[in-house]
Amino acid sequence: MESIAPGHHLYLGPDGAWRSCDEHERFARLSGPAALLERMRDQAYQGGNDQELEPLAAVLRERGVLAMAAEVAERQLRVCVSGDGPVARHVARLLEGVATVVVDGGPDAADVLVACAGWLPDERWQGIDAGGRVWHRCHVEGTRLVLGPMTVPGRTASYRDLRGRRLAAAALPDELAGLWSYLDAGAAGVVSLPPVPWPNAGAVALAAGLLVNDVLTWRATGLPASGSYQLVVDPASGGLDRHPVLPLPVA
């Protein structure tokens, strides 16, 4: 069934002329009998299939004002959330009621894994990535929260792509790789690591919301909202940076 496209409006203006407005606040004046336009709006909101309105519906469809209503998923999304930090806990709370959430359970039974870490667990994430699953991730670098890209195999960048691009762009790649090895050793209990400087609750909520938005957008469209971008939340500046991650050549 067709309805008004998300973010669009169809309405009677103060001058008596009908208009459409899209999600970018672009306006279009609509000509035609006012009674038909009013019936078209009612049909779009309430449902129906009045054939007399089809010529008008075709014009609105072409302009993007009308769109097919999204189908309701037959089965609830299953999400495995791993990690014991504040971001993982907030992701699990946000998903309540819209997904079946398994916290630190077996990811193989889930549709998507959301891995939330403190310091970067490079070795573990390489292993997850090699499994070819759909997954998202978040970790702490310095005092910032770093997200993704969410990996949808064959469609968006993988952790392998991100890792390779970071090493290639680093001024001192050996030092960067050495830092990751040290962090892995800390995760294994071989060396001591400093406490993770988790940011304030607002920054945690922002990061968790971005992770969940990607997961739910992927569920609806097949792709995450952020695509093949790594997102960096900086609590100190309130900034959100986006870094494109290009796939590496296949060996």
XYZ file of C-alpha atoms in Angstrom:
251
model
C 0.000 0.000 0.000
C 1.236 3.478 -0.859
C 1.515 6.243 1.696
C 3.157 9.628 2.096
C 6.912 9.044 1.810
C 8.874 9.463 5.050
C 9.699 13.115 5.687
C 7.240 14.394 3.048
C 4.075 16.449 3.506
C 1.041 17.068 1.291
C -1.015 20.015 2.502
C -3.140 23.063 1.736
C -1.128 26.282 2.004
C -2.324 29.569 3.509
C -2.952 30.972 0.015
C -5.369 28.153 -0.821
C -2.943 26.297 -3.103
C -1.865 22.704 -2.408
C 1.823 21.952 -1.884
C 4.214 19.128 -1.302
C 7.310 19.463 0.859
C 10.120 16.902 0.994
C 12.599 16.023 3.742
C 14.957 18.783 2.543
C 12.210 21.439 2.714
C 11.910 21.704 -1.050
C 8.423 22.937 -1.915
C 6.283 22.288 -4.984
C 2.921 23.876 -5.793
C 0.384 21.350 -7.027
C -2.274 22.257 -9.562
C -5.540 20.393 -9.935
C -8.983 20.204 -8.358
C -8.737 20.821 -4.627
C -11.264 18.060 -3.899
C -9.105 15.475 -5.677
C -5.973 16.601 -3.871
C -7.754 16.346 -0.536
C -8.985 12.851 -1.388
C -5.459 11.933 -2.477
C -4.062 13.033 0.851
C -6.733 11.125 2.797
C -6.079 7.992 0.757
C -2.336 8.258 1.342
C -2.852 8.493 5.100
C -5.749 6.070 5.524
C -5.305 3.596 2.675
C -7.438 2.861 -0.334
C -7.206 2.415 -4.096
C -9.415 4.979 -5.819
C -8.733 4.585 -9.546
C -9.956 8.119 -10.227
C -6.925 9.349 -8.265
C -4.378 7.267 -10.209
C -3.240 10.055 -12.618
C -2.572 12.334 -9.635
C -0.936 9.484 -7.706
C 1.372 8.832 -10.658
C 2.605 12.436 -10.586
C 3.152 12.349 -6.824
C 4.886 8.990 -7.110
C 7.276 10.390 -9.709
C 8.092 13.330 -7.434
C 8.760 11.004 -4.508
C 5.806 12.235 -2.448
C 4.216 8.768 -2.460
C 6.030 5.559 -1.658
C 5.163 1.991 -0.815
C 4.763 1.462 2.899
C 7.610 -0.537 4.403
C 6.841 -4.180 4.974
C 6.838 -5.394 8.539
C 9.507 -7.996 9.142
C 8.048 -11.457 9.739
C 10.673 -12.410 12.307
C 12.153 -10.210 15.003
C 15.770 -9.233 14.510
C 18.255 -11.199 16.624
C 21.233 -9.173 17.865
C 24.189 -10.425 19.875
C 25.721 -7.594 21.942
C 29.192 -8.328 23.318
C 31.147 -6.295 25.850
C 30.601 -5.196 29.436
C 31.168 -1.447 29.074
C 28.580 1.353 29.103
C 28.175 1.407 25.305
C 27.251 -2.284 25.209
C 24.723 -1.834 28.013
C 23.157 1.181 26.294
C 22.941 -0.635 22.939
C 21.110 -3.515 24.634
C 18.644 -1.087 26.257
C 17.935 0.700 22.981
C 17.202 -2.579 21.223
C 14.658 -3.712 23.820
C 11.289 -4.190 22.169
C 12.606 -4.004 18.597
C 14.974 -6.973 18.612
C 15.773 -10.141 20.474
C 18.966 -9.262 22.319
C 21.522 -11.804 23.446
C 24.204 -10.279 25.669
C 27.587 -11.994 25.373
C 25.942 -15.095 23.940
C 26.770 -17.102 20.864
C 26.857 -14.779 17.840
C 26.326 -17.644 15.385
C 22.625 -17.783 16.285
C 22.179 -14.027 15.755
C 21.540 -11.985 12.614
C 24.129 -9.399 13.589
C 26.850 -8.985 16.202
C 27.523 -5.641 17.896
C 30.962 -5.816 19.540
C 31.582 -3.021 22.065
C 35.106 -2.914 23.498
C 37.216 -0.626 25.618
C 40.718 -0.588 24.165
C 40.987 -1.986 20.619
C 40.974 -5.838 20.627
C 42.729 -6.119 17.268
C 43.492 -9.838 17.271
C 40.001 -10.821 18.411
C 38.361 -8.574 15.860
C 40.455 -10.023 13.058
C 39.074 -13.413 14.035
C 35.480 -12.168 14.049
C 35.978 -10.529 10.668
C 37.385 -13.721 9.154
C 34.107 -15.461 9.991
C 32.300 -13.487 7.291
C 29.417 -12.385 9.510
C 27.412 -9.155 9.620
C 28.742 -7.146 12.537
C 29.272 -3.692 13.983
C 31.865 -2.497 16.454
C 32.880 0.269 18.819
C 36.025 0.882 20.845
C 37.905 3.641 22.646
C 40.887 5.468 21.177
C 42.386 8.032 23.506
C 39.247 9.691 24.888
C 37.138 9.211 21.756
C 34.630 6.530 20.793
C 35.301 4.954 17.390
C 32.529 3.124 15.542
C 32.546 0.723 12.609
C 32.308 0.662 9.721
C 29.480 -1.838 10.109
C 30.488 -4.834 8.041
C 27.968 -6.357 5.662
C 30.117 -8.862 3.729
C 30.395 -7.977 0.063
C 28.649 -4.627 0.505
C 30.522 -2.507 3.058
C 34.079 -2.297 4.354
C 35.406 -5.035 6.612
C 37.672 -4.783 9.635
C 40.428 -6.119 7.385
C 39.865 -3.155 5.054
C 39.902 -0.689 7.939
C 42.995 -2.218 9.506
C 44.920 -2.251 6.233
C 43.945 1.324 5.370
C 44.962 2.599 8.810
C 48.371 0.952 8.602
C 48.887 2.239 5.055
C 48.024 5.805 6.083
C 50.005 5.809 9.332
C 53.191 7.870 9.543
C 54.710 5.088 11.682
C 52.876 1.863 10.785
C 55.232 -0.338 12.819
C 54.535 1.738 15.924
C 50.785 1.544 15.336
C 50.936 -2.231 14.910
C 53.047 -2.417 18.054
C 50.444 -0.449 20.003
C 47.739 -2.876 18.890
C 49.881 -5.842 19.957
C 50.393 -4.255 23.386
C 46.628 -3.729 23.749
C 46.026 -7.368 22.769
C 48.546 -8.460 25.394
C 46.677 -6.399 27.964
C 43.379 -8.003 27.036
C 45.025 -11.405 27.533
C 46.302 -10.379 30.963
C 49.953 -10.497 29.928
C 50.558 -6.808 30.651
C 48.657 -4.171 32.603
C 46.630 -1.542 30.771
C 45.396 1.783 32.140
C 41.669 2.056 32.892
C 39.479 2.828 29.900
C 38.518 6.549 30.061
C 34.853 6.046 29.246
C 33.259 9.355 28.236
C 30.193 10.892 29.807
C 26.710 9.424 29.518
C 25.759 11.755 26.669
C 28.629 10.639 24.443
C 27.926 6.997 25.298
C 24.270 7.467 24.351
C 25.257 9.107 21.065
C 27.589 6.249 20.131
C 25.055 3.608 21.121
C 22.341 5.370 19.127
C 24.520 5.462 16.020
C 25.277 1.747 16.355
C 21.602 0.867 16.752
C 20.575 3.181 13.912
C 22.987 1.366 11.596
C 21.695 -2.042 12.675
C 18.025 -1.132 12.229
C 18.662 0.642 8.930
C 20.501 -2.450 7.697
C 17.530 -4.559 8.771
C 15.180 -2.355 6.740
C 17.325 -1.681 3.656
C 20.209 -4.161 3.558
C 22.800 -1.435 4.236
C 23.768 0.508 7.369
C 23.006 4.225 7.459
C 26.705 5.102 7.744
C 27.775 2.876 4.834
C 31.533 2.242 4.641
C 32.411 5.083 6.996
C 34.133 4.945 10.334
C 32.494 7.333 12.810
C 34.436 9.027 15.604
C 32.595 10.619 18.541
C 34.711 13.261 20.306
C 33.122 14.230 23.651
C 35.581 17.102 24.169
C 34.446 18.997 21.076
C 30.984 17.522 20.610
C 32.122 16.589 17.115
C 31.278 13.604 14.965
C 33.831 12.816 12.251
C 33.256 10.484 9.304
C 36.169 8.710 7.648
C 35.563 6.765 4.416
C 37.048 3.266 4.324
C 37.730 1.857 0.853
C 37.887 -1.918 0.360
C 41.358 -3.379 -0.045
C 42.186 -5.225 -3.267
C 41.401 -8.915 -3.072
C 44.632 -10.877 -2.813
